[in-house]
Coordinates of C-alpha atoms and ligand atoms in Angstrom, one line a residue:
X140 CA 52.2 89.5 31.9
X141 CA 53.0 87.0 34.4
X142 CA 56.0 86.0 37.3
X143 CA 56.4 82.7 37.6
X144 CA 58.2 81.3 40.6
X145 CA 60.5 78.1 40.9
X146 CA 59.7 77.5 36.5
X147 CA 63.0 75.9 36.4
X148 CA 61.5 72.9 38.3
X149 CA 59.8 70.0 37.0
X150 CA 55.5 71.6 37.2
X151 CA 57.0 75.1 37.0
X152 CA 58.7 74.4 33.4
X153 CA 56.1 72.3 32.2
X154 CA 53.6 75.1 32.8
X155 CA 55.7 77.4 31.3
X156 CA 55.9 76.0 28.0
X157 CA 51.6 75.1 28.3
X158 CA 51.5 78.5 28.8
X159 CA 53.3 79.9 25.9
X160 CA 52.6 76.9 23.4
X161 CA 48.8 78.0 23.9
X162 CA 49.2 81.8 24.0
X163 CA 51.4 85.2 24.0
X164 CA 50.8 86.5 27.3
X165 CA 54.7 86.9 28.3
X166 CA 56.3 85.2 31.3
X167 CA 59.2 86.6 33.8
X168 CA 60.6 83.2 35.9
X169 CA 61.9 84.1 39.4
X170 CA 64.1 81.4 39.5
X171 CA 66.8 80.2 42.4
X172 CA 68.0 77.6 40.6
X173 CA 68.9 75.6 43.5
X174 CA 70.2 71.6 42.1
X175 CA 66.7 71.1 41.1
X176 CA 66.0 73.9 39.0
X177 CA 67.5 73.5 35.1
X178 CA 67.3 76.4 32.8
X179 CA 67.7 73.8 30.3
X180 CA 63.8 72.8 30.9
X181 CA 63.1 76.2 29.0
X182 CA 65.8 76.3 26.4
X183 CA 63.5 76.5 23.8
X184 CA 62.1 79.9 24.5
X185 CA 65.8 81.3 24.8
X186 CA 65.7 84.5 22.7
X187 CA 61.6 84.4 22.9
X188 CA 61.0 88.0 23.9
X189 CA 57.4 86.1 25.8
X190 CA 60.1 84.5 28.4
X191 CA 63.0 85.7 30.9
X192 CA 64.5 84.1 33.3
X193 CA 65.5 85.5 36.6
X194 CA 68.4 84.2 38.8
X195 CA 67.0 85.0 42.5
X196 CA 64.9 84.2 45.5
X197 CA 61.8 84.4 46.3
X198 CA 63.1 85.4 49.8
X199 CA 64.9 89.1 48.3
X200 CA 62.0 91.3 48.9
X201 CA 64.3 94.2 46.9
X202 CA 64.7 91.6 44.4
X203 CA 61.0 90.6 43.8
X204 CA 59.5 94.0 44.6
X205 CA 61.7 95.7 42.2
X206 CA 60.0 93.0 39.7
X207 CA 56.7 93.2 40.5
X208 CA 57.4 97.4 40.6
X209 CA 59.0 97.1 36.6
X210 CA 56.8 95.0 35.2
X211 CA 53.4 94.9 36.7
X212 CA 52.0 91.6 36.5
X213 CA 48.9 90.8 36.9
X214 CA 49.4 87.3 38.6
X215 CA 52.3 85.4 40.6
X216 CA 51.7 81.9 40.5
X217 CA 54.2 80.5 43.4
X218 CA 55.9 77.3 42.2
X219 CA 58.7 77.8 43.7
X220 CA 60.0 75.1 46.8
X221 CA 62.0 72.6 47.8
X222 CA 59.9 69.4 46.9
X223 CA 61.6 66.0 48.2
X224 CA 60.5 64.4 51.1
X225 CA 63.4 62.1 51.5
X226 CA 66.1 65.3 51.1
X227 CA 63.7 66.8 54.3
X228 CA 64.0 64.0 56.2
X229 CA 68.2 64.3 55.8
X230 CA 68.2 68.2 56.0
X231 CA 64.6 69.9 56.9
X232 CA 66.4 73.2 57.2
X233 CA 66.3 74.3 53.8
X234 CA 62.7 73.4 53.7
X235 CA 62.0 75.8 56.7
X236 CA 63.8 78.5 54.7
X237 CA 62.0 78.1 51.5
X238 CA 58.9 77.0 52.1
X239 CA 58.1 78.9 55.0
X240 CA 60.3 82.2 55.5
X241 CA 60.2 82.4 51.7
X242 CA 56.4 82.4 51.2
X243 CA 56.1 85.0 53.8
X244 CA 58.9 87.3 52.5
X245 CA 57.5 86.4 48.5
X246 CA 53.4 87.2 50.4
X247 CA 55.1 90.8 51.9
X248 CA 56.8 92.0 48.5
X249 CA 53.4 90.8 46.9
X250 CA 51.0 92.5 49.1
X251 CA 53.3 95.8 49.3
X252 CA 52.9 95.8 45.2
X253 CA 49.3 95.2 45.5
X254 CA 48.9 98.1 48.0
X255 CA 50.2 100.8 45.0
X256 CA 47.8 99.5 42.9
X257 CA 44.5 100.7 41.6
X258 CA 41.5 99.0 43.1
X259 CA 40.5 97.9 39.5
X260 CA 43.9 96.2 39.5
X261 CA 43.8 95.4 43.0
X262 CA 40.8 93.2 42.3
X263 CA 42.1 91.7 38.7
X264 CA 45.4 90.8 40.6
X265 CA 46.4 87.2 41.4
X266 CA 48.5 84.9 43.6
X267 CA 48.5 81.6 42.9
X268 CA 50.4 79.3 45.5
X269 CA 50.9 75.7 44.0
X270 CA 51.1 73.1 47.0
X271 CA 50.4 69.7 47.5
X272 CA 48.2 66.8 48.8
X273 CA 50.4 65.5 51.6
X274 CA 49.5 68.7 53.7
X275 CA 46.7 66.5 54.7
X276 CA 48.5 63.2 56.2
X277 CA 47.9 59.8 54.9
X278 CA 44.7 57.7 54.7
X279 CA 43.7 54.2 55.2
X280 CA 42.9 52.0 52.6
X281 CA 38.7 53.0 52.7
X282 CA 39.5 55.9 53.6
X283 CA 37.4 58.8 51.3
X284 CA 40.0 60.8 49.1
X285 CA 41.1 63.9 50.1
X286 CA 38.8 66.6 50.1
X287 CA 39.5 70.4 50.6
X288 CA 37.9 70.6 53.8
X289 CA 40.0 67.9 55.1
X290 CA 41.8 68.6 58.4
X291 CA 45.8 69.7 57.9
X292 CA 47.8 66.7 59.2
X293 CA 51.1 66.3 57.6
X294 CA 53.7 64.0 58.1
X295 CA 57.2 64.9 56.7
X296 CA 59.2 68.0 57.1
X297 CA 58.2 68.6 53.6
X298 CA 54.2 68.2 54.2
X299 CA 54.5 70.4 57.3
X300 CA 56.2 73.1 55.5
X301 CA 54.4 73.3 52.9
X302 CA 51.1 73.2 55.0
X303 CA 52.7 76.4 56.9
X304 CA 53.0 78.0 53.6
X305 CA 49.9 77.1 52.5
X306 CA 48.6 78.7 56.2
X307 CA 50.7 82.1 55.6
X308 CA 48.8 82.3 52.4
X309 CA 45.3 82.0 53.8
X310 CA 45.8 84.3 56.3
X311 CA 47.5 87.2 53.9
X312 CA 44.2 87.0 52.0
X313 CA 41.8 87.0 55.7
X314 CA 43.8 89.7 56.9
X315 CA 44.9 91.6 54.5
X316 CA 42.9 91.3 51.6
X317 CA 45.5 89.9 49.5
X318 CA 43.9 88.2 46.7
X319 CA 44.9 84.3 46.8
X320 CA 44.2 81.3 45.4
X321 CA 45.9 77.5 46.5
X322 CA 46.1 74.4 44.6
X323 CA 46.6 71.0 46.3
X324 CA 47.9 68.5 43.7
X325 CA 48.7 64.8 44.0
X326 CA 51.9 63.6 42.7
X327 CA 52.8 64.4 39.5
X328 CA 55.0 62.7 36.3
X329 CA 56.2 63.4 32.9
X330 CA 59.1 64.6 31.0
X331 CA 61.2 67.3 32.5
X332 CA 61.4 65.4 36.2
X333 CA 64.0 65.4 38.0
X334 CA 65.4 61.7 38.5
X335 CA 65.5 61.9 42.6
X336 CA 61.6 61.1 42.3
X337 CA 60.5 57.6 41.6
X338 CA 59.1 57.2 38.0
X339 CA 62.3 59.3 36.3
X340 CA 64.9 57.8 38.9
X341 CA 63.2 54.2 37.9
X342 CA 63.4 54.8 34.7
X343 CA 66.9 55.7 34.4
X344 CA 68.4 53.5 36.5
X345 CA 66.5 50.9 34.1
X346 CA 68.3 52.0 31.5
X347 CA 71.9 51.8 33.1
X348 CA 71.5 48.7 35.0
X349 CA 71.2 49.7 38.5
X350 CA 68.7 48.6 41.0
X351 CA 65.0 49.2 41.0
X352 CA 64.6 50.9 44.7
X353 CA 61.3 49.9 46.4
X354 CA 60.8 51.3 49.8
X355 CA 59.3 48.8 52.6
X356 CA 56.6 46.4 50.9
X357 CA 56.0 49.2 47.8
X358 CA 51.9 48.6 48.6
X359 CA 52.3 52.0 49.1
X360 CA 49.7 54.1 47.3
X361 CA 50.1 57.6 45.0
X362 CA 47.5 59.2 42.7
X363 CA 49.4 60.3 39.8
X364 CA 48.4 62.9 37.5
X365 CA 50.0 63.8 34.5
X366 CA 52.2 67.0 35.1
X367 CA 50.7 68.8 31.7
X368 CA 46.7 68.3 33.0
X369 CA 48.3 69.8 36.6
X370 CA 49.2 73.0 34.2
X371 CA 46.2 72.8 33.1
X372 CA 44.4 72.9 36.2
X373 CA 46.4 75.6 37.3
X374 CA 45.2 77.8 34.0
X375 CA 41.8 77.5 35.0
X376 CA 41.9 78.2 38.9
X377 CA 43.9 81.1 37.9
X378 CA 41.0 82.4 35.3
X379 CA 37.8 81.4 37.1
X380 CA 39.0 79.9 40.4
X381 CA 37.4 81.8 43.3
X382 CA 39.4 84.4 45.7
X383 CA 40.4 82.6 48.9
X384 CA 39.6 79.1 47.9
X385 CA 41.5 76.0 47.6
X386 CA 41.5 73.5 45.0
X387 CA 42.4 69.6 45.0
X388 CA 43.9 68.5 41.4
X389 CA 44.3 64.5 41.1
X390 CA 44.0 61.9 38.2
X391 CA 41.9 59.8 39.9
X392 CA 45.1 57.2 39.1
X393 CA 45.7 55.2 42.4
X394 CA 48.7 52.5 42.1
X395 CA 50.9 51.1 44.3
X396 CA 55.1 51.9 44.0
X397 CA 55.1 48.5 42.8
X398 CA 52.9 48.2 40.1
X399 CA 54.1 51.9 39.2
X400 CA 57.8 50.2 39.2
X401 CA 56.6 46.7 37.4
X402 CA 54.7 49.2 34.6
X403 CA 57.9 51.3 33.9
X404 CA 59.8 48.3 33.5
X405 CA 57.3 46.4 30.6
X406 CA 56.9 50.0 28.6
X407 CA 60.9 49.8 28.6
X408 CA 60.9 45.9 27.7
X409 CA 58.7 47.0 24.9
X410 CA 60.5 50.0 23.6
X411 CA 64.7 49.1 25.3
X412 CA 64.5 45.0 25.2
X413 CA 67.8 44.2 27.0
X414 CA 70.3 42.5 24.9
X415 CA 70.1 39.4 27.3
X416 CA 66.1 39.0 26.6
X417 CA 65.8 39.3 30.7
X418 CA 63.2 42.0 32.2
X419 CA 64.1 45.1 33.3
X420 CA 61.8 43.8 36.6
X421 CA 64.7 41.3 37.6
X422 CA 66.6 44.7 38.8
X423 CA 63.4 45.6 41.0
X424 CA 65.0 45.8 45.2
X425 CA 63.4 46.0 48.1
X426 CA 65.3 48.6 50.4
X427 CA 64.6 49.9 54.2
X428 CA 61.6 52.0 54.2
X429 CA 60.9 55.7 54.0
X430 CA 60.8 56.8 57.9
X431 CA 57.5 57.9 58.7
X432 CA 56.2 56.6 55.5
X433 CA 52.9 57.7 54.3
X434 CA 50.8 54.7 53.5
X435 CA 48.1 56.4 50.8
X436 CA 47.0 59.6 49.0
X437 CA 44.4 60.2 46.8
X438 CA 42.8 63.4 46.0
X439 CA 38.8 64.1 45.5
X440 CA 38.7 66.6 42.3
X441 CA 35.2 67.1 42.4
X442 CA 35.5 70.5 43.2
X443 CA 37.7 71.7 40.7
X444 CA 36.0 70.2 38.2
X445 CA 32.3 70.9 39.1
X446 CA 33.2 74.5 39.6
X447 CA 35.8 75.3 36.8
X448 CA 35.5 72.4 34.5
X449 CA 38.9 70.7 34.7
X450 CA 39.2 67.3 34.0
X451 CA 42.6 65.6 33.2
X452 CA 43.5 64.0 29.6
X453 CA 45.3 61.4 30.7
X454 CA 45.2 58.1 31.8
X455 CA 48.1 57.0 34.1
X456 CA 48.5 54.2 31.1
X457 CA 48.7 57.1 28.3
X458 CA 50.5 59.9 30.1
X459 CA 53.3 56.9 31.5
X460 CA 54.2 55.6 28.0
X461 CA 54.5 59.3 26.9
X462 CA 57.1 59.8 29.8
X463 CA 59.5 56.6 29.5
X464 CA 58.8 57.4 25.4
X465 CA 60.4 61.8 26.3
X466 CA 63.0 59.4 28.7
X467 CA 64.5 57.5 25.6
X468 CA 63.7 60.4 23.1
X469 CA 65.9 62.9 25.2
X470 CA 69.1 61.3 26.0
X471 CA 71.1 64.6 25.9
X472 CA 69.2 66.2 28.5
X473 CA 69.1 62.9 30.9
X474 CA 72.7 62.9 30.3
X475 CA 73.6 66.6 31.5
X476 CA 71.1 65.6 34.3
X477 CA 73.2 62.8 35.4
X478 CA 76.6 64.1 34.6
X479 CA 76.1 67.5 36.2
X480 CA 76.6 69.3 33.2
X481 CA 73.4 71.3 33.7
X482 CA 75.0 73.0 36.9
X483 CA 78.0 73.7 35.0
X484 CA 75.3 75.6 32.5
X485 CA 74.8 78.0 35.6
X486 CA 77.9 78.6 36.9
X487 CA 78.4 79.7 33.5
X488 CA 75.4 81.9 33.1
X489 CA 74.9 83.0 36.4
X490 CA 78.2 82.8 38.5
X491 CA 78.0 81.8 42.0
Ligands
NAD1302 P1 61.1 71.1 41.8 O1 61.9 70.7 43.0 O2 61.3 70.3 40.6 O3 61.3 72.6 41.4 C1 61.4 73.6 42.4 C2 61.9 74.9 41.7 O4 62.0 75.9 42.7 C3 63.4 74.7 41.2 O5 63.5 75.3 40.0 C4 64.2 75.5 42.3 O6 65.4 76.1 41.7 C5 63.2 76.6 42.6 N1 63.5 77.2 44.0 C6 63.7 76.5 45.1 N2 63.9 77.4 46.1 C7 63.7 78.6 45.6 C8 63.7 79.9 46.2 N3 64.0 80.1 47.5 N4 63.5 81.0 45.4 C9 63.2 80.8 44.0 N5 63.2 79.6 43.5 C10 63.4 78.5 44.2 O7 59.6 71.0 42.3 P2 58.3 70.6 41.5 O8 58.1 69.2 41.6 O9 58.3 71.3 40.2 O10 57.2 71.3 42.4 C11 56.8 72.7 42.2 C12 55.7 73.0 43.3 O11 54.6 72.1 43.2 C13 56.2 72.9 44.7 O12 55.7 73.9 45.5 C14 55.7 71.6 45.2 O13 55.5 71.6 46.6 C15 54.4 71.5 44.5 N6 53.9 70.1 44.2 C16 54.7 69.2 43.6 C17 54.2 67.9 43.3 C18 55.0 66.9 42.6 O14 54.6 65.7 42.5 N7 56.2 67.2 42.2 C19 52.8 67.6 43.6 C20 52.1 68.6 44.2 C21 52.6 69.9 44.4
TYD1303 P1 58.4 60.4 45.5 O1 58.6 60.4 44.0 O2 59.6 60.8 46.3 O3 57.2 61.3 45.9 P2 56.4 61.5 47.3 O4 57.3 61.0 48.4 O5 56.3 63.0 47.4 O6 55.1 60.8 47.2 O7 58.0 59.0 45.9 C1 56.8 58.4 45.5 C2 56.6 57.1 46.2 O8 57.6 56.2 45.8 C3 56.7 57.3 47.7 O9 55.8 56.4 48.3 C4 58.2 56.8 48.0 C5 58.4 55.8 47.0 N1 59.8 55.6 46.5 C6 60.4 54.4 46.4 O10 59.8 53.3 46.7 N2 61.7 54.3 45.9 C7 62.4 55.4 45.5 O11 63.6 55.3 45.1 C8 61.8 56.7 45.6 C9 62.5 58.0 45.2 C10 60.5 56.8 46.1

């Protein structure tokens, strides 16, 4: 079996049900479900004896080594995290406590497992930590995409912490042995996302009438990959992907906010015409700008998919009208999103 970390997110979900639509290997989610994790993403497997849910943090090293000690796993892949950069910029604290002090607490219970173990097991064992592209800054618009052995410059709280974590984690494995393995993703989409980030927070505030917001001139550029090919990804690295290495996972998908925004708004014209025949783009604002702004990503995936042969399924085009499609298809779980009801869920299942 497996422990999951942070599943109740948006990637961590999503994997979870790729994992257990495509096989029986059981799954334990460590979960802290903080506002951004929603048990309701995994609602389907309630009563599966493959999948549990844990209410806890990664930071409890009684918590997660008394896991790791019952169950045995033979893999931790680390979603867990706080993920927005605009909530870092308001409050970077909780960023320094999850990100950073929680990956090193979640590395010690890990490596004090793997210590008991047999060296067969020792060398089966696996942790997987899931990060992300903006450890490594922005780039210009000719700039070459990001490739692993690009120099660590990030810009927002969120970047830095994260490129900390990802830090802690290549040392555990130069020091100590521990057997790692890191992802670097680009920005992800798809159903399940929580509406703070732009394409599910465009899309619903399509739907009820509210502005489009565009940050600064919106020529700013993501490479979006569709969050199921990011599972994916994460499969193979996990089977084949090389002890101590790092991995870059992108689509290859590089658009603007604003012809992201202006695309969501002519899938929903198609599918949700307003009553009044206007577009949903006539709601598109232009607001202040993102402090500290990063101007362009874009990831190289050569590696990945030279070495492990990985290659995404989606387009941006195909995976995006899948998304705004799971948007209008779901209106129950956007709407205990929006109200809150999902947090009332918790309190009701796990108290405080
Ligand atoms: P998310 O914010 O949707 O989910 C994070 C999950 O972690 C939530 O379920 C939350 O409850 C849980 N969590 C937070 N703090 C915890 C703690 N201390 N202990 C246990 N659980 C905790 O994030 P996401 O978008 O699913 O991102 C998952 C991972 O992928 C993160 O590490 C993020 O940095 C990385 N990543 C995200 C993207 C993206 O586009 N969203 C791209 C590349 C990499
Ligand atoms: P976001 O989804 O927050 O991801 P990240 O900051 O990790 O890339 O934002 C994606 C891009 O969209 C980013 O350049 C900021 C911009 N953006 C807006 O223009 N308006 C918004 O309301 C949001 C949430 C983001």
């Amino acid at each position: 079996m497996i422990i999951v970390t942070g599943g109740a997110g948006f990637i961590g979900s999503n994997f979870i049900h790729e994992w257990l639509e495509h096989q029986d290997e059981p799954v334990i989610n460590l979960d802290k479900l903080t506002y951004a994790g929603n048990p309701e993403n995994l609602s389907v497997f309630q009563g599966d004896s493959r999948y549990k849910l844990v209410h806890g943090d990664i930071a409890d090293t009684a918590l997660v080594s008394g896991l790791l000690n019952e169950y045995r796993p033979r893999a931790l892949i680390n979603f867990a995290a706080e993920s927005h950069v605009d909530r870092s910029i308001h409050g970077p604290g909780d960023f320094i406590t999850t990100n950073i002090v929680g990956t090193f607490h979640l590395l010690e219970s890990v490596r004090g497992f793997w210590d008991t173990l047999s060296s067969d097991n020792q060398a089966a064992f696996r942790f997987l930590h899931v990060s992300t592209d903006e450890v490594y800054g922005t780039l210009a618009p000719n700039d070459p995409a990001f490739s692993e052995t690009n120099p660590y410059l990030p810009n927002s709280p969120y970047a830095a912490s994260k490129a900390a974590s990802d830090h802690l984690v290549r040392a555990w494995h130069h020091t100590y042995g521990l057997p790692v393995l890191t992802t670097n993703c680009s920005n992800n989409y798809g159903p399940l996302h929580f509406p703070e980030k732009l394409i599910p927070l465009v899309i619903l505030n399509a739907l009820a009438g509210k502005p489009l917001p565009i940050y600064g001139d919106g020529q700013q550029v993501r490479d979006w990959l569709f969050v199921r090919d990011h599972a994916r990804a994460i499969m193979r690295v996990l089977q084949d992907g090389q002890l101590g290495e790092t991995y870059n996972i992108g689509g290859n998908q590089e658009k603007t906010n604003l012809s992201v925004v202006q695309t969501i708004c002519d899938h929903l014209d198609r599918l949700r015409p307003k009553p009044n025949g206007e577009s949903y783009r006539t709601q598109i604002t232009f607001v202040k700008d993102r402090p500290g702004h990063d101007r362009r990503y874009a990831i190289d995936a050569s590696k990945i998919k030279q070495a492990l042969g990985w290659e995404p399924q989606e387009t941006f085009e195909s995976g995006l009208a899948q998304t705004v499609q799971w948007y209008l298809d779901n209106p129950q779980w956007v709407e205990h999103v929006a109200s809150g009801d999902y947090r009332r869920w918790v309190e009701e299942h796990y108290g405080q």
